[in-house]
Amino acid sequence: MEPATRNISPFLDPGPGTKANSLAILQLSRDNLQPVYLQPATGKHDGYAEGAVVNTRYGSFPHSTMLNVPWGSQIRASKVDTGSRGRKRKREGVDDACRDATGATEKDNEDSAALANDDSATAVKQAVADTSGFIHVLPPTPELWTTSLPHRTQVVYTPDYSYILHRIRARPGSTLIEAGAGSGSFTHASVRAVYNGYPAEGQRKGKVFSFEFHEQRYHKMKEELSDHGLDRLVQLSHRDVYNGGFLVDGKSPEADAVFLDLPAPWEALHHLSRRKPQTLPANSNGAATANQQTEWVSPLNPKKSTHLCTFSPCIEQVTRTVSAMRRLGWVDIDVVEIANRKLHTSRERVGLNLNFDRGVNNSPRDVEEALTRLAEIETRFREHAAKPGDGDEGMDLSDEDATPAAKNKAAGNGSQAPSTEDTSSGTAPWMEGRLITRGEPEIKTHTSYLVFAVLPMEWTEEDEAAAAAKYPIGKEQQVIGAIDKAVRKKERREQLQKQLQQSGNRKSRRKERDAKMAEASG
């Protein structure tokens, strides 16, 4: 059993602030994120006297300034001291062959050794704030990791995997199978969805069983999961699921949900069955891809229905996948395409008397303002035509270059033009104008088709007996079908007789009332 003191993944519980040897997401701008493992300040690093430093277009940021601060903090750039960084890199760039030809002296070797050990021997210098820029340090989440992760393959973006996890009913305590780990975007999101505690010996907790065919991507993914503290929640396997199936060490994962991000998902569906299929697909060599085990073991949970999703960029892939699902007994097959787009909202100030600033549309605000402007132009034209001489003094400035004050002066009326800004109300400039909404020009996603299906659980004789014991038939009360036909006829006959008796009683009471009224009138 692993020690209980092991740190929980920062993706699941990042804590109140940053700490050393942990992952953080640096937000350089709205759409520019950079993942960084914060290192403690123990000495020089790469020639920097301040230790490890992140260099960006907005300045240099030592790791020491980002440690032990609350998440979301704004970090100012620092004036870093490169020290011997330039000399070190210059010395490391010397060609070895040239060094051997000229002959390295004992003094050069001593200087090189002293320079190599200089990083750890020198104390860390205190960072000095600069005025070049700032960044924000954010906690790692699956959404931020999807935006900033190093792309090894085409990733599953947030709009897709959020809908997928909802449709396959991934919830705390579920067991999920993922085929095609790729860059790990969906893996991190699915771990958060099924997480309900780290499993101990003999415990069944939410877990993800991931499979990756590419060996280099498998090793890189394995390293990332270990660094993120998710290696106990994700069991990654290097396997070709088309031929190898989804069993783990010969045992069933008992999965409740399945996600297949494969080029040919229909070739792996025969492994996701309750029983051994009678007809199995053939591989490229023409040989059957059935398990060589003597006893069929299903990777699905026998006590629950299994929800599945396949991720395919081509409609031909969808057609073959749906055909295979129908042959293997999957039901509720549904194909979905997700088109996600962000809308940006801003304020636009409109008016002829506004300057050409950002967010200003120098056009008439309404018809009344346009007519007023045309009347001013007509008045200026008539005054200019009535003046003697052929000079152009009266026109002063053109409509395009003249300011509102100059235009009013040239018009000769001395009054101010109608203003669209209400300065007396004290409204802030950024609150003026009308709200407008524009769609983002570039959508960060890719075309894909999601195929959803459900494989119901098998209803055995034991399940039927348990259901009959819990809900016995024939002992219900006031339920249609609980009594036979003869008893229903008898109850109906008794009900009709009771109604006739009540009707006869009403007739006799009516006769008595009529007789009393006749006596009173006589």
PDB file of C-alpha atoms in Angstrom, residues 2 10 37 40 79 98 116 122 128 130 201 210 264 275 279 293 336 347 351 383 394 401 437 480 502:
ATOM      1  CA  GLU A   2       1.323   3.428  -0.927  1.00  0.00           C
ATOM      2  CA  PRO A  10      -2.716  19.781  -8.441  1.00  0.00           C
ATOM      3  CA  TYR A  37       7.066  23.556 -13.209  1.00  0.00           C
ATOM      4  CA  PRO A  40      12.832  26.283  -5.694  1.00  0.00           C
ATOM      5  CA  LYS A  79      15.443  42.888 -13.805  1.00  0.00           C
ATOM      6  CA  CYS A  98      39.087  22.746 -32.258  1.00  0.00           C
ATOM      7  CA  ALA A 116      30.245  24.518 -14.214  1.00  0.00           C
ATOM      8  CA  THR A 122      26.544  31.055  -5.549  1.00  0.00           C
ATOM      9  CA  VAL A 128      14.278  43.425  -8.525  1.00  0.00           C
ATOM     10  CA  ASP A 130      10.946  45.906 -13.551  1.00  0.00           C
ATOM     11  CA  GLU A 201      -5.460  -1.842  -1.567  1.00  0.00           C
ATOM     12  CA  SER A 210      -6.030   4.487 -21.059  1.00  0.00           C
ATOM     13  CA  ALA A 264     -10.998   2.710 -37.191  1.00  0.00           C
ATOM     14  CA  ARG A 275     -20.251 -12.252 -24.819  1.00  0.00           C
ATOM     15  CA  THR A 279     -18.298 -13.422 -36.248  1.00  0.00           C
ATOM     16  CA  GLN A 293      -8.091 -17.067 -24.409  1.00  0.00           C
ATOM     17  CA  VAL A 336     -23.695  14.593 -32.967  1.00  0.00           C
ATOM     18  CA  ARG A 347     -19.438  49.076 -26.247  1.00  0.00           C
ATOM     19  CA  GLY A 351     -21.803  60.243 -33.025  1.00  0.00           C
ATOM     20  CA  GLU A 383     -23.536  82.031 -46.424  1.00  0.00           C
ATOM     21  CA  GLY A 394     -15.605  81.238 -45.276  1.00  0.00           C
ATOM     22  CA  ASP A 401     -10.615  67.697 -40.841  1.00  0.00           C
ATOM     23  CA  THR A 437     -21.552  41.528 -29.965  1.00  0.00           C
ATOM     24  CA  ILE A 480     -54.766  -3.435 -12.911  1.00  0.00           C
ATOM     25  CA  GLN A 502     -79.193   5.115  -4.282  1.00  0.00           C
TER      26      GLN A 502
END
